[in-house]
Amino acid sequence: MTEFTVTLTQEKAADYWGENNRLTFDKAGATIHLAETRDPLRVIQQAARKLDSLNIPAATLGGDWTKEQQWAFAMSFTRARNPAAINWADTEDKADLERDYAAMLFTRQLVNDTPEDLSPENLARRAGNWIKELGGDHVSIEMTVGEDLQKAGWIGIYNVGRGSVRPPVMLEVDYNPSGSDSAPVDAVLVGKGITFDSGGYSIKSSEGMLDMKCDMGGAATVTGALGLAIMKGTNKRIKLILCCAENLISGHAYKLGDVLTYKNGVTVEVVNTDAEGRLVLADGLMRATETGAPLIIDAATLTGAAVVAMGSDYHAVFSMDEDARNKMLASAAAEGERFWPLPLEQWHKDRCPSAFADTANSRPQKGGGGGGASNAAGFLARFVNPDGTGWVHLDLAAAYHGNGSAEMPVGASAAGVKSIARMVMDH
């Protein structure tokens, strides 16, 4: 079969292609026209979406492409179902692009999988097995499952997941290239792994529930980031903690009005069972803090408030550590990914008050009320060191697209994988 080649040009398309047309075709394939544009990457993305809609089995990037241009094409050209192959341009960035793309494909495929196939245990196994394939003997894996979570004191994951017949899991992966048990942990990545979110007794609407297979997007993103860091040859000891559960309704499900007592003594009144992500992340953050790592990054599709603020274009960044926040933003800028800071202060810890516990897990109003994303971050701040030093919280508003756009396909984006990998490698 003849290769379908996609090339770039700074020339305008001929008039007969239509005014301001950016994509033309010939016997060899297609040409993307970048003349007179202030946003060439966006033009490339839009052209890639049009090409992807043709169900081309493979695209070869011919001629002169920068690394950023090739990545913009790949992000938009790779559809959720039966994605087409990409043959990279013959440049010095080819090997790097192949590693980035492998991490992107793993992350997207995991998020796009059906909730029936991706139980909490299956999510944990697949994530752990992939890291093991990449890291070999440098990787050790521990899974705490079901009732053992309660015995170990991980009551957030346990209570959110106990309504399902498929048990909740805390996965801990240790990538330790030195091989020494005494080697310090350089960074910990914590991911929200809610494999399906019905909302529990604070049940979502049908349309609001449709895309909730993506609620483990944080777990997939940090797993993809660790895998990418390993592929890039990091020599740092990095731990991965995934907080995995299905948030379902049953006679054994947790309820509104319950009070949970965490290992660090913090008591939490459940005022919204659909604010479950922060309940499971609290366990992961406490475990991460126990390691003494100077850098902790958690990632989660946590709040609708972040989506309202950011749309589906940016991830929200929260930290009480200005240096850590700035390094996260710099890492994202270096990778060409869109991250944006939202406010987090000490007093955000008290923005979800309770008469029955130290804090509630939300505010008893739609969407958690104003400032919901910052209030959720404030809740999480109770489970790291008191000053929040070295901790970055990412609310992944751009992790999943329920509807396609002119630039992005339907489904998982894997946005953030490259930035998190860079952050843990450079910190």
CSV table of C-alpha atoms in Angstrom, one decimal:
chain,number,residue,atom,x,y,z
A,1,MET,CA,0.0,0.0,0.0
A,2,THR,CA,1.3,3.5,-0.9
A,3,GLU,CA,2.3,5.6,2.1
A,4,PHE,CA,0.0,8.5,2.9
A,5,THR,CA,2.5,11.4,3.6
A,6,VAL,CA,1.7,14.6,5.4
A,7,THR,CA,3.9,17.6,4.8
A,8,LEU,CA,4.0,21.1,6.1
A,9,THR,CA,4.4,24.3,4.0
A,10,GLN,CA,4.6,28.0,4.7
A,11,GLU,CA,2.7,28.7,1.4
A,12,LYS,CA,-1.0,29.4,1.1
A,13,ALA,CA,-3.2,26.9,-0.5
A,14,ALA,CA,-4.3,27.7,-4.0
A,15,ASP,CA,-7.5,29.7,-4.3
A,16,TYR,CA,-9.5,26.8,-5.8
A,17,TRP,CA,-9.1,25.0,-2.4
A,18,GLY,CA,-11.2,27.7,-0.8
A,19,GLU,CA,-10.5,30.9,1.1
A,20,ASN,CA,-8.3,30.3,4.1
A,21,ASN,CA,-8.2,26.5,3.6
A,22,ARG,CA,-5.3,24.9,5.5
A,23,LEU,CA,-5.4,21.4,4.3
A,24,THR,CA,-4.9,20.2,0.7
A,25,PHE,CA,-4.4,16.8,-1.0
A,26,ASP,CA,-2.4,15.3,-3.8
A,27,LYS,CA,-1.5,11.8,-5.0
A,28,ALA,CA,1.1,11.5,-2.2
A,29,GLY,CA,-1.1,12.5,0.7
A,30,ALA,CA,-1.9,15.9,2.3
A,31,THR,CA,-0.2,19.2,2.9
A,32,ILE,CA,-0.9,21.4,5.9
A,33,HIS,CA,-0.6,25.1,5.1
A,34,LEU,CA,0.8,27.3,7.8
A,35,ALA,CA,1.0,30.6,6.0
A,36,GLU,CA,-0.2,33.7,7.9
A,37,THR,CA,-1.1,32.0,11.1
A,38,ARG,CA,-0.1,33.0,14.7
A,39,ASP,CA,-0.9,29.6,16.0
A,40,PRO,CA,0.7,27.0,13.8
A,41,LEU,CA,0.3,24.1,16.3
A,42,ARG,CA,-3.5,24.7,16.4
A,43,VAL,CA,-3.6,24.6,12.6
A,44,ILE,CA,-1.8,21.3,12.7
A,45,GLN,CA,-4.1,19.9,15.3
A,46,GLN,CA,-7.2,20.9,13.3
A,47,ALA,CA,-5.8,19.3,10.1
A,48,ALA,CA,-4.9,16.2,12.0
A,49,ARG,CA,-8.5,15.8,13.2
A,50,LYS,CA,-9.7,16.1,9.6
A,51,LEU,CA,-7.3,13.5,8.4
A,52,ASP,CA,-8.1,11.2,11.3
A,53,SER,CA,-11.8,11.4,10.3
A,54,LEU,CA,-10.8,9.8,7.0
A,55,ASN,CA,-9.8,6.6,8.8
A,56,ILE,CA,-6.4,6.6,7.2
A,57,PRO,CA,-4.5,3.5,8.5
A,58,ALA,CA,-1.2,5.3,8.8
A,59,ALA,CA,0.3,8.7,8.3
A,60,THR,CA,4.0,9.4,7.5
A,61,LEU,CA,5.3,12.8,8.5
A,62,GLY,CA,7.4,13.9,5.6
A,63,GLY,CA,9.7,16.9,5.1
A,64,ASP,CA,10.6,19.4,7.9
A,65,TRP,CA,8.8,19.0,11.2
A,66,THR,CA,9.8,20.2,14.6
A,67,LYS,CA,9.3,18.0,17.6
A,68,GLU,CA,6.5,20.2,18.9
A,69,GLN,CA,4.7,20.1,15.5
A,70,GLN,CA,4.9,16.3,15.4
A,71,TRP,CA,3.6,16.0,18.9
A,72,ALA,CA,0.7,18.4,18.1
A,73,PHE,CA,-0.2,16.2,15.2
A,74,ALA,CA,0.0,13.0,17.2
A,75,MET,CA,-2.2,14.3,20.1
A,76,SER,CA,-5.0,15.1,17.6
A,77,PHE,CA,-4.6,12.4,15.1
A,78,THR,CA,-4.8,9.5,17.6
A,79,ARG,CA,-8.5,8.5,17.9
A,80,ALA,CA,-9.8,6.3,20.7
A,81,ARG,CA,-10.8,3.3,18.7
A,82,ASN,CA,-8.3,1.6,16.3
A,83,PRO,CA,-5.9,4.6,16.2
A,84,ALA,CA,-3.9,5.0,13.0
A,85,ALA,CA,-0.2,4.5,13.0
A,86,ILE,CA,2.2,7.4,12.8
A,87,ASN,CA,5.6,7.2,11.1
A,88,TRP,CA,7.7,10.0,12.5
A,89,ALA,CA,9.8,12.4,10.5
A,90,ASP,CA,13.4,11.4,10.2
A,91,THR,CA,14.8,13.8,12.8
A,92,GLU,CA,17.0,13.6,15.9
A,93,ASP,CA,13.8,13.8,18.1
A,94,LYS,CA,12.4,10.5,16.7
A,95,ALA,CA,13.4,8.2,19.6
A,96,ASP,CA,12.1,10.8,22.2
A,97,LEU,CA,8.8,11.1,20.3
A,98,GLU,CA,8.4,7.3,20.3
A,99,ARG,CA,8.9,7.2,24.1
A,100,ASP,CA,6.4,10.0,24.6
A,101,TYR,CA,3.9,8.3,22.3
A,102,ALA,CA,4.2,5.0,24.0
A,103,ALA,CA,3.3,6.6,27.4
A,104,MET,CA,0.5,8.6,25.7
A,105,LEU,CA,-1.0,5.4,24.2
A,106,PHE,CA,-0.8,3.5,27.4
A,107,THR,CA,-2.5,6.3,29.4
A,108,ARG,CA,-5.2,6.9,26.8
A,109,GLN,CA,-6.0,3.2,26.4
A,110,LEU,CA,-6.3,2.7,30.1
A,111,VAL,CA,-8.7,5.7,30.6
A,112,ASN,CA,-10.8,4.8,27.5
A,113,ASP,CA,-11.3,1.2,28.6
A,114,THR,CA,-14.8,0.2,29.8
A,115,PRO,CA,-15.6,0.3,33.5
A,116,GLU,CA,-16.7,-3.4,33.3
A,117,ASP,CA,-13.2,-4.4,32.1
A,118,LEU,CA,-11.3,-2.0,34.4
A,119,SER,CA,-12.1,-3.1,38.0
A,120,PRO,CA,-10.0,-1.6,40.8
A,121,GLU,CA,-7.8,-4.7,40.9
A,122,ASN,CA,-7.5,-4.8,37.1
A,123,LEU,CA,-6.4,-1.1,37.1
A,124,ALA,CA,-3.8,-1.8,39.8
A,125,ARG,CA,-2.5,-4.9,38.0
A,126,ARG,CA,-2.2,-3.3,34.6
A,127,ALA,CA,-0.5,-0.2,36.0
A,128,GLY,CA,1.9,-2.3,38.0
A,129,ASN,CA,2.6,-4.8,35.2
A,130,TRP,CA,3.4,-2.0,32.7
A,131,ILE,CA,5.9,-0.3,35.1
A,132,LYS,CA,7.4,-3.7,35.8
A,133,GLU,CA,7.9,-4.4,32.1
A,134,LEU,CA,9.7,-1.1,31.8
A,135,GLY,CA,11.7,-1.2,35.0
A,136,GLY,CA,12.4,-4.9,35.5
A,137,ASP,CA,14.1,-5.9,38.7
A,138,HIS,CA,14.2,-2.3,39.8
A,139,VAL,CA,10.5,-2.4,40.4
A,140,SER,CA,8.6,-3.9,43.4
A,141,ILE,CA,4.8,-3.9,43.7
A,142,GLU,CA,2.5,-4.2,46.7
A,143,MET,CA,-1.3,-4.3,46.6
A,144,THR,CA,-3.6,-3.9,49.6
A,145,VAL,CA,-7.0,-5.2,48.7
A,146,GLY,CA,-10.5,-5.1,50.2
A,147,GLU,CA,-10.9,-5.8,54.0
A,148,ASP,CA,-7.1,-5.5,54.4
A,149,LEU,CA,-7.4,-1.8,53.6
A,150,GLN,CA,-9.5,-1.3,56.7
A,151,LYS,CA,-7.1,-3.4,58.8
A,152,ALA,CA,-4.2,-1.2,57.5
A,153,GLY,CA,-6.1,2.0,58.3
A,154,TRP,CA,-6.7,3.2,54.8
A,155,ILE,CA,-10.3,4.0,55.5
A,156,GLY,CA,-10.9,6.5,52.7
A,157,ILE,CA,-10.2,4.0,49.9
A,158,TYR,CA,-12.0,1.2,51.9
A,159,ASN,CA,-15.2,3.2,52.5
A,160,VAL,CA,-15.5,4.6,49.0
A,161,GLY,CA,-15.0,1.2,47.5
A,162,ARG,CA,-16.9,-1.1,49.9
A,163,GLY,CA,-20.3,-0.6,48.1
A,164,SER,CA,-19.0,-2.6,45.1
A,165,VAL,CA,-18.6,-6.4,45.0
A,166,ARG,CA,-15.3,-5.7,43.3
A,167,PRO,CA,-12.9,-4.7,46.1
A,168,PRO,CA,-11.0,-1.4,46.4
A,169,VAL,CA,-7.2,-1.5,46.2
A,170,MET,CA,-4.2,0.6,47.2
A,171,LEU,CA,-1.3,0.0,44.8
A,172,GLU,CA,2.2,0.9,45.8
A,173,VAL,CA,4.9,0.6,43.1
A,174,ASP,CA,8.5,1.3,44.1
A,175,TYR,CA,11.0,2.1,41.2
A,176,ASN,CA,14.4,1.9,42.9
A,177,PRO,CA,17.2,1.9,40.3
A,178,SER,CA,19.9,1.9,43.0
A,179,GLY,CA,18.7,-1.4,44.4
A,180,SER,CA,19.4,-0.2,47.9
A,181,ASP,CA,16.6,-0.4,50.4
A,182,SER,CA,18.1,2.5,52.2
A,183,ALA,CA,18.1,4.8,49.2
A,184,PRO,CA,15.9,7.9,49.8
A,185,VAL,CA,12.7,8.3,47.9
A,186,ASP,CA,13.1,11.2,45.6
A,187,ALA,CA,9.4,11.6,44.6
A,188,VAL,CA,6.0,10.1,45.0
A,189,LEU,CA,3.2,10.2,42.5
A,190,VAL,CA,-0.3,9.7,43.8
A,191,GLY,CA,-3.3,9.0,41.5
A,192,LYS,CA,-7.1,8.9,42.0
A,193,GLY,CA,-8.2,5.6,40.5
A,194,ILE,CA,-12.0,5.7,40.7
A,195,THR,CA,-12.7,3.1,37.9
A,196,PHE,CA,-16.4,4.1,37.9
A,197,ASP,CA,-18.2,6.9,39.7
A,198,SER,CA,-21.9,6.7,40.1
A,199,GLY,CA,-21.8,9.4,42.7
A,200,GLY,CA,-22.9,6.9,45.3
A,201,TYR,CA,-26.1,7.9,47.2
A,202,SER,CA,-25.4,11.5,45.9
A,203,ILE,CA,-26.1,9.9,42.6
A,204,LYS,CA,-25.2,11.5,39.3
A,205,SER,CA,-27.6,12.0,36.5
A,206,SER,CA,-27.4,9.5,33.6
A,207,GLU,CA,-25.6,12.0,31.3
A,208,GLY,CA,-23.3,13.0,34.2
A,209,MET,CA,-22.4,9.4,34.8
A,210,LEU,CA,-21.8,8.4,31.1
A,211,ASP,CA,-18.1,9.5,31.1
A,212,MET,CA,-17.3,8.4,34.6
A,213,LYS,CA,-15.1,5.6,33.4
A,214,CYS,CA,-12.6,8.5,33.1
A,215,ASP,CA,-12.5,9.1,36.8
A,216,MET,CA,-9.3,7.1,37.1
A,217,GLY,CA,-7.6,9.5,34.8
A,218,GLY,CA,-5.3,10.7,37.5
A,219,ALA,CA,-4.1,7.2,38.2
A,220,ALA,CA,-3.5,6.6,34.5
A,221,THR,CA,-1.7,10.0,34.1
A,222,VAL,CA,0.8,9.5,36.9
A,223,THR,CA,1.4,5.9,35.8
A,224,GLY,CA,2.1,7.1,32.3
A,225,ALA,CA,4.4,9.8,33.8
A,226,LEU,CA,6.4,7.2,35.8
A,227,GLY,CA,6.7,4.9,32.8
A,228,LEU,CA,7.9,7.8,30.6
A,229,ALA,CA,10.5,8.8,33.2
A,230,ILE,CA,11.8,5.2,33.3
A,231,MET,CA,11.9,5.1,29.5
A,232,LYS,CA,13.9,8.3,29.6
A,233,GLY,CA,16.4,6.7,31.9
A,234,THR,CA,15.8,8.4,35.3
A,235,ASN,CA,18.1,7.3,38.1
A,236,LYS,CA,15.8,8.6,40.8
A,237,ARG,CA,13.8,6.5,43.2
A,238,ILE,CA,10.2,7.2,42.5
A,239,LYS,CA,7.1,5.6,44.2
A,240,LEU,CA,3.7,5.4,42.6
A,241,ILE,CA,0.5,5.1,44.8
A,242,LEU,CA,-2.8,4.5,43.2
A,243,CYS,CA,-6.0,4.8,45.2
A,244,CYS,CA,-8.5,2.5,43.3
A,245,ALA,CA,-12.2,1.9,43.9
A,246,GLU,CA,-15.6,1.8,42.3
A,247,ASN,CA,-18.0,4.3,43.9
A,248,LEU,CA,-21.3,2.4,43.7
A,249,ILE,CA,-24.6,2.1,45.5
A,250,SER,CA,-25.5,-1.0,47.6
A,251,GLY,CA,-26.6,-2.0,51.0
A,252,HIS,CA,-22.9,-2.0,52.0
A,253,ALA,CA,-22.1,1.5,50.5
A,254,TYR,CA,-20.9,4.4,52.6
A,255,LYS,CA,-23.6,7.0,53.4
A,256,LEU,CA,-24.1,10.7,53.9
A,257,GLY,CA,-23.6,11.5,57.6
A,258,ASP,CA,-20.9,8.9,58.1
A,259,VAL,CA,-17.8,10.2,59.9
A,260,LEU,CA,-14.5,8.7,58.9
A,261,THR,CA,-11.4,8.8,61.1
A,262,TYR,CA,-8.2,8.8,59.2
A,263,LYS,CA,-4.8,7.4,60.3
A,264,ASN,CA,-3.6,10.9,61.1
A,265,GLY,CA,-6.5,11.5,63.4
A,266,VAL,CA,-8.5,13.8,61.1
A,267,THR,CA,-12.2,13.1,61.3
A,268,VAL,CA,-14.3,13.7,58.2
A,269,GLU,CA,-18.1,14.0,57.9
A,270,VAL,CA,-19.4,12.7,54.6
A,271,VAL,CA,-21.8,15.3,53.3
A,272,ASN,CA,-21.5,14.3,49.6
A,273,THR,CA,-20.7,10.7,48.5
A,274,ASP,CA,-19.9,12.2,45.1
A,275,ALA,CA,-16.9,14.0,46.6
A,276,GLU,CA,-15.2,10.6,46.9
A,277,GLY,CA,-11.9,11.4,45.1
A,278,ARG,CA,-10.5,13.5,47.9
A,279,LEU,CA,-11.4,10.7,50.4
A,280,VAL,CA,-9.3,8.1,48.6
A,281,LEU,CA,-6.5,10.6,47.8
A,282,ALA,CA,-6.2,11.4,51.5
A,283,ASP,CA,-4.9,7.9,52.1
A,284,GLY,CA,-2.5,8.1,49.2
A,285,LEU,CA,-1.1,11.4,50.4
A,286,MET,CA,-0.6,10.1,54.0
A,287,ARG,CA,1.3,7.1,52.6
A,288,ALA,CA,3.3,9.4,50.4
A,289,THR,CA,4.2,11.6,53.3
A,290,GLU,CA,5.4,8.6,55.3
A,291,THR,CA,8.1,8.0,52.7
A,292,GLY,CA,9.8,11.4,53.5
A,293,ALA,CA,10.0,12.2,49.8
A,294,PRO,CA,10.8,15.9,49.1
A,295,LEU,CA,8.3,16.0,46.2
A,296,ILE,CA,4.7,14.6,46.2
A,297,ILE,CA,2.5,15.1,43.1
A,298,ASP,CA,-1.1,14.0,43.2
A,299,ALA,CA,-3.3,14.0,40.1
A,300,ALA,CA,-7.0,13.6,39.9
A,301,THR,CA,-10.1,14.3,37.8
A,302,LEU,CA,-11.3,15.8,41.1
A,303,THR,CA,-13.8,18.6,40.6
A,304,GLY,CA,-16.3,20.0,38.2
A,305,ALA,CA,-15.3,23.4,39.5
A,306,ALA,CA,-11.9,23.0,37.8
A,307,VAL,CA,-13.6,22.3,34.5
A,308,VAL,CA,-15.8,25.3,34.9
A,309,ALA,CA,-12.7,27.5,35.5
A,310,MET,CA,-10.4,25.9,32.9
A,311,GLY,CA,-12.7,24.3,30.4
A,312,SER,CA,-11.1,21.2,28.9
A,313,ASP,CA,-7.9,23.0,27.8
A,314,TYR,CA,-5.9,23.4,31.0
A,315,HIS,CA,-5.0,21.4,34.1
A,316,ALA,CA,-5.3,23.3,37.4
A,317,VAL,CA,-2.2,23.5,39.6
A,318,PHE,CA,-2.4,24.0,43.4
A,319,SER,CA,0.4,24.2,45.9
A,320,MET,CA,1.2,26.1,49.1
A,321,ASP,CA,4.8,25.8,48.1
A,322,GLU,CA,5.6,28.6,45.7
A,323,ASP,CA,8.8,27.0,44.5
A,324,ALA,CA,7.2,23.6,43.8
A,325,ARG,CA,4.3,25.3,42.0
A,326,ASN,CA,6.6,27.4,39.8
A,327,LYS,CA,8.7,24.3,39.0
A,328,MET,CA,5.5,22.4,38.0
A,329,LEU,CA,4.4,25.3,35.7
A,330,ALA,CA,7.9,25.6,34.2
A,331,SER,CA,7.9,21.8,33.5
A,332,ALA,CA,4.6,22.1,31.7
A,333,ALA,CA,5.8,25.1,29.7
A,334,ALA,CA,8.9,23.2,28.6
A,335,GLU,CA,6.7,20.4,27.4
A,336,GLY,CA,4.2,22.6,25.7
A,337,GLU,CA,1.3,21.4,28.0
A,338,ARG,CA,-1.3,23.8,29.4
A,339,PHE,CA,-1.2,24.1,33.2
A,340,TRP,CA,-2.6,27.1,35.1
A,341,PRO,CA,-2.4,27.9,38.9
A,342,LEU,CA,-5.5,28.3,41.1
A,343,PRO,CA,-5.4,29.6,44.6
A,344,LEU,CA,-4.6,27.5,47.7
A,345,GLU,CA,-4.1,29.1,51.1
A,346,GLN,CA,-3.9,27.6,54.6
A,347,TRP,CA,-7.4,28.8,55.3
A,348,HIS,CA,-8.8,26.7,52.5
A,349,LYS,CA,-8.4,23.8,54.9
A,350,ASP,CA,-11.4,25.2,56.8
A,351,ARG,CA,-13.7,25.9,53.9
A,352,CYS,CA,-15.7,22.6,54.4
A,353,PRO,CA,-16.8,23.0,58.0
A,354,SER,CA,-18.7,20.3,60.0
A,355,ALA,CA,-20.5,20.3,63.3
A,356,PHE,CA,-19.7,16.6,63.7
A,357,ALA,CA,-16.1,16.3,62.6
A,358,ASP,CA,-12.9,18.2,62.0
A,359,THR,CA,-14.0,18.8,58.4
A,360,ALA,CA,-16.6,17.7,55.9
A,361,ASN,CA,-15.6,16.3,52.6
A,362,SER,CA,-17.4,19.1,50.7
A,363,ARG,CA,-20.0,21.8,51.3
A,364,PRO,CA,-23.6,20.6,51.2
A,365,GLN,CA,-24.5,22.5,48.0
A,366,LYS,CA,-24.4,21.9,44.3
A,367,GLY,CA,-20.8,21.4,43.0
A,368,GLY,CA,-19.5,22.2,46.5
A,369,GLY,CA,-20.2,25.9,46.1
A,370,GLY,CA,-18.0,28.7,45.0
A,371,GLY,CA,-14.3,28.0,45.0
A,372,GLY,CA,-14.9,24.2,44.9
A,373,ALA,CA,-11.6,23.3,43.4
A,374,SER,CA,-9.6,25.3,45.9
A,375,ASN,CA,-11.7,23.9,48.8
A,376,ALA,CA,-11.0,20.4,47.6
A,377,ALA,CA,-7.3,21.2,47.5
A,378,GLY,CA,-7.6,22.6,51.0
A,379,PHE,CA,-9.2,19.3,52.2
A,380,LEU,CA,-6.2,17.4,50.8
A,381,ALA,CA,-3.8,19.8,52.5
A,382,ARG,CA,-4.8,18.2,55.8
A,383,PHE,CA,-3.1,15.0,54.8
A,384,VAL,CA,0.4,16.2,53.8
A,385,ASN,CA,2.9,18.1,56.0
A,386,PRO,CA,1.3,21.2,57.6
A,387,ASP,CA,3.1,23.7,55.4
A,388,GLY,CA,2.5,21.8,52.2
A,389,THR,CA,6.2,21.9,51.4
A,390,GLY,CA,7.0,19.9,48.3
A,391,TRP,CA,3.4,19.0,47.5
A,392,VAL,CA,1.7,19.8,44.2
A,393,HIS,CA,-2.0,18.9,43.6
A,394,LEU,CA,-3.2,18.7,40.0
A,395,ASP,CA,-6.9,18.8,39.2
A,396,LEU,CA,-7.0,17.3,35.7
A,397,ALA,CA,-9.7,19.3,33.9
A,398,ALA,CA,-8.2,18.5,30.5
A,399,ALA,CA,-7.8,14.7,31.0
A,400,TYR,CA,-10.9,13.6,29.1
A,401,HIS,CA,-13.1,15.0,26.3
A,402,GLY,CA,-16.7,13.7,26.3
A,403,ASN,CA,-17.2,15.2,22.9
A,404,GLY,CA,-14.6,15.7,20.3
A,405,SER,CA,-13.5,19.2,19.2
A,406,ALA,CA,-11.8,20.7,16.2
A,407,GLU,CA,-8.5,20.0,17.9
A,408,MET,CA,-9.0,16.9,20.1
A,409,PRO,CA,-10.6,13.4,19.6
A,410,VAL,CA,-13.3,12.0,21.9
A,411,GLY,CA,-11.9,10.4,25.0
A,412,ALA,CA,-8.7,10.5,27.0
A,413,SER,CA,-6.1,13.1,26.2
A,414,ALA,CA,-3.1,12.0,28.3
A,415,ALA,CA,-2.2,15.7,28.7
A,416,GLY,CA,0.1,16.1,31.7
A,417,VAL,CA,2.1,12.9,31.4
A,418,LYS,CA,5.1,14.6,29.9
A,419,SER,CA,5.1,17.5,32.3
A,420,ILE,CA,4.9,15.3,35.4
A,421,ALA,CA,7.7,13.1,34.1
A,422,ARG,CA,9.9,16.1,33.5
A,423,MET,CA,9.0,17.5,37.0
A,424,VAL,CA,10.1,14.3,38.8
A,425,MET,CA,13.2,13.9,36.7
A,426,ASP,CA,14.4,17.6,37.1
A,427,HIS,CA,13.2,18.4,40.7
